[in-house]
Short mmCIF file of C-alpha atoms and ligand atoms in Angstrom, two decimals:
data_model
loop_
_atom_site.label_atom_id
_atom_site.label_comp_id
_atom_site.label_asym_id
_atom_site.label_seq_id
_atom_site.Cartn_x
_atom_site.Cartn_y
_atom_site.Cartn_z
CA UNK A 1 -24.68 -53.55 -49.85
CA UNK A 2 -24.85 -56.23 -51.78
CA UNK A 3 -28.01 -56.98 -54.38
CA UNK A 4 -28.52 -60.18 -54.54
CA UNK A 5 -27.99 -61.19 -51.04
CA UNK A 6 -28.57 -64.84 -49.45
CA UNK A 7 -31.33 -64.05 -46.59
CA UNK A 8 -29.39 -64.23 -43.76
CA UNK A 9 -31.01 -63.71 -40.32
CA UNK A 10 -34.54 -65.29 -40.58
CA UNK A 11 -33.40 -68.24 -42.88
CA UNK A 12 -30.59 -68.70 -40.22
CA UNK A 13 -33.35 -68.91 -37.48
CA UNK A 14 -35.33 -71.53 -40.18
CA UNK A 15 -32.49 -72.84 -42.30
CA UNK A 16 -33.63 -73.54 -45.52
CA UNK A 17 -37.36 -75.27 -44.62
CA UNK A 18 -36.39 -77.94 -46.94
CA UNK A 19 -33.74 -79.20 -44.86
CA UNK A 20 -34.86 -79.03 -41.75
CA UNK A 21 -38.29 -80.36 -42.93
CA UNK A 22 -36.35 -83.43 -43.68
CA UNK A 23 -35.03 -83.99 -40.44
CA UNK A 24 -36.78 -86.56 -38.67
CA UNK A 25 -39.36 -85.60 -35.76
CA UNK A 26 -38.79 -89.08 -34.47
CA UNK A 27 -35.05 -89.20 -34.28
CA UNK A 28 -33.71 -88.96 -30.64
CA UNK A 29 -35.83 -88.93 -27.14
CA UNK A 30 -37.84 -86.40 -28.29
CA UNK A 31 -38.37 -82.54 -30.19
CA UNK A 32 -39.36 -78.84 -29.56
CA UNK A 33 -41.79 -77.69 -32.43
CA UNK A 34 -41.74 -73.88 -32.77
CA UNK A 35 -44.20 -71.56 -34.69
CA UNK A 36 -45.15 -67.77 -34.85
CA UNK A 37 -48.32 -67.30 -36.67
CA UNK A 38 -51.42 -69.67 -37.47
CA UNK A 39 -53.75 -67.84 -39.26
CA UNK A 40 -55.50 -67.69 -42.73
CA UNK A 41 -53.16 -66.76 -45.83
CA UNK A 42 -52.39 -63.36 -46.80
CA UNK A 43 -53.15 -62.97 -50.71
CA UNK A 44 -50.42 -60.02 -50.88
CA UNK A 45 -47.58 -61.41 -53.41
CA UNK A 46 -45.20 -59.31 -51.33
CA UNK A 47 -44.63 -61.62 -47.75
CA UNK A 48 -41.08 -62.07 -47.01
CA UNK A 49 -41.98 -63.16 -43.79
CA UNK A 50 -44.42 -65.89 -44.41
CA UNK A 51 -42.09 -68.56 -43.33
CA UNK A 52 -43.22 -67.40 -39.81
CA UNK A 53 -46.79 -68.18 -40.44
CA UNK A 54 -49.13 -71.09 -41.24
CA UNK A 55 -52.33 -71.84 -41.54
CA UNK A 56 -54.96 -73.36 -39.05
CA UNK A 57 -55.27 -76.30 -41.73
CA UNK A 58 -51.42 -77.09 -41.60
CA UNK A 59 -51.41 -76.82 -38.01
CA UNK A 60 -54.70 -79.21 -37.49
CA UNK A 61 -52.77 -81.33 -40.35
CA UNK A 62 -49.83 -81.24 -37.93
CA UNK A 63 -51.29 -81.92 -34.74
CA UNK A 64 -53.09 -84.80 -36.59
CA UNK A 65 -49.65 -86.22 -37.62
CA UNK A 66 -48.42 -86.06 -34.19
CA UNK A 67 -51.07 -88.33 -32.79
CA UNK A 68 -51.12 -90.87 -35.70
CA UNK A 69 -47.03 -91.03 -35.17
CA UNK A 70 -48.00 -92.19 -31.48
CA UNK A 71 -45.80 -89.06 -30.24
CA UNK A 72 -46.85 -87.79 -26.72
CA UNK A 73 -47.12 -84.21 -26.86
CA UNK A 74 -46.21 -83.17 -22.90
CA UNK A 75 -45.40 -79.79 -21.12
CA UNK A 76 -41.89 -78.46 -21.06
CA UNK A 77 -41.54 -78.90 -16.89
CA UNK A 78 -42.71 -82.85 -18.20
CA UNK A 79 -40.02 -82.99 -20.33
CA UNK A 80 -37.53 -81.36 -17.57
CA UNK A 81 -38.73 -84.15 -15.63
CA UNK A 82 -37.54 -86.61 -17.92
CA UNK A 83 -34.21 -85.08 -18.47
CA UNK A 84 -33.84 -85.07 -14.89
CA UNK A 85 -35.00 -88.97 -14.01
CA UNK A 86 -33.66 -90.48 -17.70
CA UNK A 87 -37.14 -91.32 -18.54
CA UNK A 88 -37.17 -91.98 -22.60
CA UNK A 89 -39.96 -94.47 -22.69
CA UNK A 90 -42.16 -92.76 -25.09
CA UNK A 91 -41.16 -90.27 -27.46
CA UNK A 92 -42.42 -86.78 -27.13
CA UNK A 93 -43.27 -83.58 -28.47
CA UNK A 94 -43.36 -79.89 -27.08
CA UNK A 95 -45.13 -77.35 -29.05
CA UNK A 96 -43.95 -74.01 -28.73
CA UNK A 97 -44.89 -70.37 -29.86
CA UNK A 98 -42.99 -67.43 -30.00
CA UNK A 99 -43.80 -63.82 -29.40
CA UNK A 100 -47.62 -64.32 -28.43
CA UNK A 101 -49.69 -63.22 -31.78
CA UNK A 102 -53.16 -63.07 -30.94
CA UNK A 103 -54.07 -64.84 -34.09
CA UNK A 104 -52.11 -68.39 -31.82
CA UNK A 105 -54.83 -67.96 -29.58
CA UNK A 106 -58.19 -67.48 -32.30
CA UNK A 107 -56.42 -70.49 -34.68
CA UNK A 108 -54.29 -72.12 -32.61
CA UNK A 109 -55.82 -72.46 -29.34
CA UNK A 110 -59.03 -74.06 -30.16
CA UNK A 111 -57.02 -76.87 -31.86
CA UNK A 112 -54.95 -77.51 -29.32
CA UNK A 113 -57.75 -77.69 -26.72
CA UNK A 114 -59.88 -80.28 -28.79
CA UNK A 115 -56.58 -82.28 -29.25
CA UNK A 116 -55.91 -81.34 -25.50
CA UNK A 117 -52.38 -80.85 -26.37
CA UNK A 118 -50.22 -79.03 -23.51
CA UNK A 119 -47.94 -76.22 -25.46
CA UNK A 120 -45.85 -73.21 -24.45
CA UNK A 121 -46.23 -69.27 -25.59
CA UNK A 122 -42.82 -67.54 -24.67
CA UNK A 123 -43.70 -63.93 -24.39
CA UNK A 124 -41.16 -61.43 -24.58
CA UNK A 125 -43.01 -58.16 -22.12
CA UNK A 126 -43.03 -54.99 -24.12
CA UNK A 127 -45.20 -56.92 -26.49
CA UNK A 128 -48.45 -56.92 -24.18
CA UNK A 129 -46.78 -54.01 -22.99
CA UNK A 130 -47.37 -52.09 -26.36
CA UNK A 131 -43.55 -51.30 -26.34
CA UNK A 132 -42.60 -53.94 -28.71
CA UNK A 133 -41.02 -52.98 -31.95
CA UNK A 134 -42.05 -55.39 -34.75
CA UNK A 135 -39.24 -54.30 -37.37
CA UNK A 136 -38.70 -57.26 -39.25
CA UNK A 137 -42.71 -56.64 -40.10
CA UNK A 138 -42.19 -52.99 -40.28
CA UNK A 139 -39.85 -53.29 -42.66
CA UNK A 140 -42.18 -55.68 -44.92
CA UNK A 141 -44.83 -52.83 -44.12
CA UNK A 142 -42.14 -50.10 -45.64
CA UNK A 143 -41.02 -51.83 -48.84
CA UNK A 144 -44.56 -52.77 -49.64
CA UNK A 145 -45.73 -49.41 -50.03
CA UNK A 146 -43.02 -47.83 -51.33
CA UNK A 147 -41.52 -47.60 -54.89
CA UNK A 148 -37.78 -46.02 -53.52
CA UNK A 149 -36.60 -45.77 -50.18
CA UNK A 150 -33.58 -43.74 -48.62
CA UNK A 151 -31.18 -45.32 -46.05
CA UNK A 152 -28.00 -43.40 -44.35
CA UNK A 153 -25.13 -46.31 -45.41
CA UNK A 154 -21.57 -45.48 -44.03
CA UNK A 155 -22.80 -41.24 -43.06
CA UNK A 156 -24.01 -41.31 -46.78
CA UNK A 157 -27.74 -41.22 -48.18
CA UNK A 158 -28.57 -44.12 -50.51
CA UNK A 159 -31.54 -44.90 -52.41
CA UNK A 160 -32.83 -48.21 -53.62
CA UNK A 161 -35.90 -48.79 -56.22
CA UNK A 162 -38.27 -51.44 -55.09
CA UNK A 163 -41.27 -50.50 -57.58
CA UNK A 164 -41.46 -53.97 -58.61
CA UNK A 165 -41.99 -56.83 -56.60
CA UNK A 166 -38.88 -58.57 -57.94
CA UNK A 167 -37.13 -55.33 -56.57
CA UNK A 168 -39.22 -55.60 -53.59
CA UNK A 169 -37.78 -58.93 -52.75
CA UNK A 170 -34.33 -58.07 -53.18
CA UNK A 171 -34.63 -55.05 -51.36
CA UNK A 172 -36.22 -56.39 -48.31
CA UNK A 173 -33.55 -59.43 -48.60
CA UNK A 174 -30.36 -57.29 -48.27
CA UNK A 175 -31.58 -54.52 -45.84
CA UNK A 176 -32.65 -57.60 -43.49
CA UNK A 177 -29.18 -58.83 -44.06
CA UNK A 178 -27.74 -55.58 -43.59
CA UNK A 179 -29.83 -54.86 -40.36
CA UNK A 180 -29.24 -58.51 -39.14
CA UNK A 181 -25.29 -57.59 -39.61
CA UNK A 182 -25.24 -54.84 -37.33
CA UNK A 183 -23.18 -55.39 -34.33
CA UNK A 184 -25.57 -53.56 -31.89
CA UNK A 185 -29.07 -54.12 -32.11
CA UNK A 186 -30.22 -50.27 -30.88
CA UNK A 187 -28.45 -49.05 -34.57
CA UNK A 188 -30.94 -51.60 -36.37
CA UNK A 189 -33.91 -50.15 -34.37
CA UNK A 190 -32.91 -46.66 -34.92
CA UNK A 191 -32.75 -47.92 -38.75
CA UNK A 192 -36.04 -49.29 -39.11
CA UNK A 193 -37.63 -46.16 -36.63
CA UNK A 194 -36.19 -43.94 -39.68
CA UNK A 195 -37.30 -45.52 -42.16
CA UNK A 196 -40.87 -45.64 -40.59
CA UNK A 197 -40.69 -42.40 -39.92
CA UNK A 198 -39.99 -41.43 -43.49
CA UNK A 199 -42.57 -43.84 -45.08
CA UNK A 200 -45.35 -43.01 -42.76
CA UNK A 201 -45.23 -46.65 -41.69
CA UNK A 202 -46.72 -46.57 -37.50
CA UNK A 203 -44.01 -49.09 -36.00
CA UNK A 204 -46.06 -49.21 -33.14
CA UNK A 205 -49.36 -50.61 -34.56
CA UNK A 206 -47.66 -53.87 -35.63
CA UNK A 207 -47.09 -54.64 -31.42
CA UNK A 208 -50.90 -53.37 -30.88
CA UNK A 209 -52.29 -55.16 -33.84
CA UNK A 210 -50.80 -58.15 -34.09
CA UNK A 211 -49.48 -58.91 -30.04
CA UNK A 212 -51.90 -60.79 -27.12
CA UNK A 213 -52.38 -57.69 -24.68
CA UNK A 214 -52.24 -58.63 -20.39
CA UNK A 215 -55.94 -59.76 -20.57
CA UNK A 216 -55.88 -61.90 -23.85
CA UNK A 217 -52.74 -63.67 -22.27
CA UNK A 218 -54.36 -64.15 -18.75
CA UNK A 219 -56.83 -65.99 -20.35
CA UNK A 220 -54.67 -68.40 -21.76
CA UNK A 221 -52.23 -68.41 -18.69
CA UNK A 222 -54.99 -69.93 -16.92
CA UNK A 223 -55.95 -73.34 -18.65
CA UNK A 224 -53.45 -76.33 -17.62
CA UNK A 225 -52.64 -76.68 -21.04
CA UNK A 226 -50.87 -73.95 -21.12
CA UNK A 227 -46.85 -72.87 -20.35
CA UNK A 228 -45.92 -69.31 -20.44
CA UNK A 229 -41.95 -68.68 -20.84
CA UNK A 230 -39.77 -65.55 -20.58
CA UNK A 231 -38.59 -64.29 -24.39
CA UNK A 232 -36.81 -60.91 -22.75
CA UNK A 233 -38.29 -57.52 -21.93
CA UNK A 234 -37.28 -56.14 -25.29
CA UNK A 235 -36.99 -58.88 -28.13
CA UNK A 236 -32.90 -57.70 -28.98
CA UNK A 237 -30.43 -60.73 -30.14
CA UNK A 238 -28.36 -61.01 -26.95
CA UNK A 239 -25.85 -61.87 -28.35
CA UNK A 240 -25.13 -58.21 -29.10
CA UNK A 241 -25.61 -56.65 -25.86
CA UNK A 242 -21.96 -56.14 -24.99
CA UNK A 243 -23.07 -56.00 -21.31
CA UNK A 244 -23.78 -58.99 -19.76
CA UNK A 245 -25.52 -57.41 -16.59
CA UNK A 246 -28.19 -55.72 -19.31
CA UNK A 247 -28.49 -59.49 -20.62
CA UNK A 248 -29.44 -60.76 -17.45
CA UNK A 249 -31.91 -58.21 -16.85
CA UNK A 250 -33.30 -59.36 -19.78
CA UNK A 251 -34.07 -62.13 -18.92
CA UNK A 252 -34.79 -61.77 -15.19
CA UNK A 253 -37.25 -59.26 -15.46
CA UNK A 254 -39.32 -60.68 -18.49
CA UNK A 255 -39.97 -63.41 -15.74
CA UNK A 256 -40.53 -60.58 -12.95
CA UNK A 257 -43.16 -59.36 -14.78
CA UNK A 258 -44.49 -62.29 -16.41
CA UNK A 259 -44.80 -63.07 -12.72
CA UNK A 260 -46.24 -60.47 -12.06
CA UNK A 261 -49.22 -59.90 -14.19
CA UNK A 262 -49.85 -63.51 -14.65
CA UNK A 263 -48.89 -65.53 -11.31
CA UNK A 264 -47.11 -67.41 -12.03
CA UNK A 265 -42.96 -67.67 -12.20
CA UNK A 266 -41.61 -69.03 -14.98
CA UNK A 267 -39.31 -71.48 -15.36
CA UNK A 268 -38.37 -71.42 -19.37
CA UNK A 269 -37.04 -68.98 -21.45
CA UNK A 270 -36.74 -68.77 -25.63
CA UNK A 271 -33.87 -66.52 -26.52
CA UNK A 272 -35.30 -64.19 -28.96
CA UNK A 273 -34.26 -65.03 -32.93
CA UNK A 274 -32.06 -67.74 -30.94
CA UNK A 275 -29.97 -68.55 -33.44
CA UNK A 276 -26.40 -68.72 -33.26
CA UNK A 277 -25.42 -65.04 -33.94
CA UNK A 278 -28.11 -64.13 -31.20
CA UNK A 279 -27.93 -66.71 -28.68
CA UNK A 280 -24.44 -68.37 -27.13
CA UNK A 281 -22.37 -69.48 -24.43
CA UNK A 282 -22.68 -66.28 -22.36
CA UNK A 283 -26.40 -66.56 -22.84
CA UNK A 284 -26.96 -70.22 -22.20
CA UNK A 285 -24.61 -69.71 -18.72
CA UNK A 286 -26.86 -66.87 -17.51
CA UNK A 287 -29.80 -68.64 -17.98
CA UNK A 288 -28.88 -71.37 -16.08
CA UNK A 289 -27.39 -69.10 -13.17
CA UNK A 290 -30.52 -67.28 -13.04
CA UNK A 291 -32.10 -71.07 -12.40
CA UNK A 292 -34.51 -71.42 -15.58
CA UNK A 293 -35.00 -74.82 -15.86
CA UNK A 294 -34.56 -75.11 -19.56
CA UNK A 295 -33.81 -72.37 -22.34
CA UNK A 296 -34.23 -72.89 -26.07
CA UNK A 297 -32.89 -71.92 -29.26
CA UNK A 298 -33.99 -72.36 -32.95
CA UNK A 299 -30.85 -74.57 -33.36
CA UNK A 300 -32.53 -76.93 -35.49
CA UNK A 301 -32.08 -80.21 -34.51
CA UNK A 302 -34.21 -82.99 -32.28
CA UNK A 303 -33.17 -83.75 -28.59
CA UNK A 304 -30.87 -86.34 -27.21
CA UNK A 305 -30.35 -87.86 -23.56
CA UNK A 306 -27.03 -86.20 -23.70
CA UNK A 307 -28.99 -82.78 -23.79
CA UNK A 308 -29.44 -83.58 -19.84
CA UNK A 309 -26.15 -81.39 -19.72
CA UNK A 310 -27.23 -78.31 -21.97
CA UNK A 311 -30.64 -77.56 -20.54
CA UNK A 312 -30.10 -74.03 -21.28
CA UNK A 313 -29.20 -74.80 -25.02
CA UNK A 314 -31.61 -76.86 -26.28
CA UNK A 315 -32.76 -77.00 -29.98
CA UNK A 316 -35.95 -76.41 -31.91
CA UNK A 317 -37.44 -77.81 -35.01
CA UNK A 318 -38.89 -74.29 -36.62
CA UNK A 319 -41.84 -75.30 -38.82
CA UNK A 320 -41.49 -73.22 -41.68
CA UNK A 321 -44.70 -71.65 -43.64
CA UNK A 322 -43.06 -71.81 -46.99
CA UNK A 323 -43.23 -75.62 -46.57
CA UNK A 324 -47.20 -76.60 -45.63
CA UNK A 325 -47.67 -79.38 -48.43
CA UNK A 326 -48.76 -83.09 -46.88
CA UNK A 327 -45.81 -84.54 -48.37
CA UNK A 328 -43.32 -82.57 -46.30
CA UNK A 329 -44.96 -83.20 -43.08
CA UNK A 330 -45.04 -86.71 -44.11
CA UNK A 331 -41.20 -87.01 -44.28
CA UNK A 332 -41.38 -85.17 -41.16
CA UNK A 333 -43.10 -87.51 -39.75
CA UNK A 334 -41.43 -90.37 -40.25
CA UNK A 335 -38.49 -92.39 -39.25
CA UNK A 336 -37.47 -93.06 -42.49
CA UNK A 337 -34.72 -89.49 -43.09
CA UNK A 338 -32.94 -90.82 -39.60
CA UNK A 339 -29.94 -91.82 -41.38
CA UNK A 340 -30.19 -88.18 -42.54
CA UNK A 341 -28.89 -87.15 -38.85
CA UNK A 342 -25.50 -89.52 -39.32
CA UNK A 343 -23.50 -86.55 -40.65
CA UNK A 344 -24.62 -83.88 -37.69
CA UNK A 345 -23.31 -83.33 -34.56
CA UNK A 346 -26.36 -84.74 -32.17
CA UNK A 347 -25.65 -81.78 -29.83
CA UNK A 348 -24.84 -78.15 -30.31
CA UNK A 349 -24.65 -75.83 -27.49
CA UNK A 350 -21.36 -74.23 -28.25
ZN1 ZN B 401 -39.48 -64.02 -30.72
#
């Protein structure tokens, strides 16, 4: 296991926020914004997973942007719709929000009400379920805390220091990488259950803590502003389910029960990480066989006409929390990086 390694998985999922800050929001017909947390900041020097979080005063910031920018901010069955009859007058926004933390509906929520802003939670089941395991926090939760860990490498044991927070950071850095290498996704869980397990660290609290629960979601389910998608039963990279009938099961019964408990059938679908090494061909055909009318990736990249034809494989724009200064939003914002987009491919559903 390499030291010093470049963070793979998460910073695949983001890119480097720089660059994909840069990319221009008004670019093509339109673009999916996606987020995790909104809350306050953590003062803990130790957060290799703040990228997924900002805070309610970037996100009012953002939303703020979005109107001066004249962007329409519309449902994703409104966008369908537009895919569908080739209507590009205006160009639009979706705002979407993975996982369905509670602290989207105390920060978030509110904001997007007063704005009156239609946006999407994609809810993957065991999370208001109370099945969901958390790891990538779990495993912030166990480095933290600990000043040496023990991991089982190749049948042997192998210990790392992480008493400083330089050490920390490294540490957490190349087990993610490690974990995000593994070809099957139950031998990362078992991974991060052990290492729980030996650090005390209750991998079920993050789900109970941190998750919407049935009620909390129902609530939001209800207002017209308001989209809920299927993100799987079990959060796992799909792309690493060898069998593809356990991938479609996935997916069809995160929308059964979504159904279900809420009412209402959905139509979307986020693939969960939904980057390239987790979400592909396979994937994008099932969803489309199993008739959701769009699915979405964190591909970064804005949306095209010719996207009409990849429905199931549409990119995301991943606002990144390491990046919350004006200035970025402000190249975000405007037209001015399109030239930027001259040297990538406009679509990428391979
Ligand atoms: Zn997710």
């Amino acid at each position: 296991m390499k030291q010093a390694v470049i963070r793979g998985g998460l910073e695949t999922l983001y890119f480097s926020g720089l660059h994909h800050l840069l990319r221009p929001l008004v670019g093509g017909v339109g673009a999916i914004l996606t987020m995790h947390h909104v809350r306050p900041p953590r003062r803990d020097a130790f957060q290799p997973n703040r990228l997924l979080e900002v805070t309610p005063e970037f996100f009012e910031r953002l939303l703020r942007q979005i109107e001066r920018a004249g962007l329409e901010v519309i449902s994703l069955d409104e966008m369908h719709r537009r895919f569908i009859a080739g209507d590009f007058a205006r160009r639009f926004v979706c705002l979407t929000f993975d996982d369905g933390y509670k602290d989207i509906k105390q920060f978030a929520y509110p904001l997007l009400k007063q704005f009156r802003m239609p946006f999407a939670l994609f809810i993957a089941t065991s999370f208001p379920d109370r099945l969901g395991e958390l790891w990538w926090l779990a495993l912030e939760a166990v480095i933290a805390q600990s000043k040496r860990i023990g991991l089982v490498i190749d049948g042997k044991d192998r210990f790392f220091d992480c008493a400083t927070l330089k050490d920390k950071r490294a540490l957490y850095d190349a087990i993610y990488a490690y974990l995000r290498e593994m070809k099957d996704e139950d031998e990362l869980r078992a991974t991060v259950r052990d290492l729980c397990a030996s650090s005390r660290v209750d991998l079920a609290a993050f789900c109970r803590d941190l998750c919407m629960d049935w009620a909390e979601l129902g609530e939001l389910a209800a207002d017209p502003l308001c989209t809920i998608g299927a993100h799987t039963v079990n959060h796992k990279m799909l792309m690493k389910v060898a069998d593809e009938g356990a991938v479609r099961a996935e997916m069809d019964m995160s929308r059964s029960v979504l159904e279900a408990a809420l009412g209402r059938r959905p139509q979307h679908l986020a693939y969960p990480v939904g980057d390239p090494t987790s979400a592909g061909a396979r994937e994008f055909r099932i969803a489309a066989e199993l008739g959701f009318k769009t699915a979405l990736t964190t591909r970064p990249g804005v949306l095209f006409r010719g996207h009409r034809d990849h429905l199931t494989a549409l990119p995301r724009i991943s606002i990144n929390g390491e990046y919350q200064q004006p200035r970025y939003l402000k190249v975000l914002m405007s037209g001015a990086a399109t030239a930027m987009w001259n040297g990538f491919r406009r679509i990428n559903a391979a």
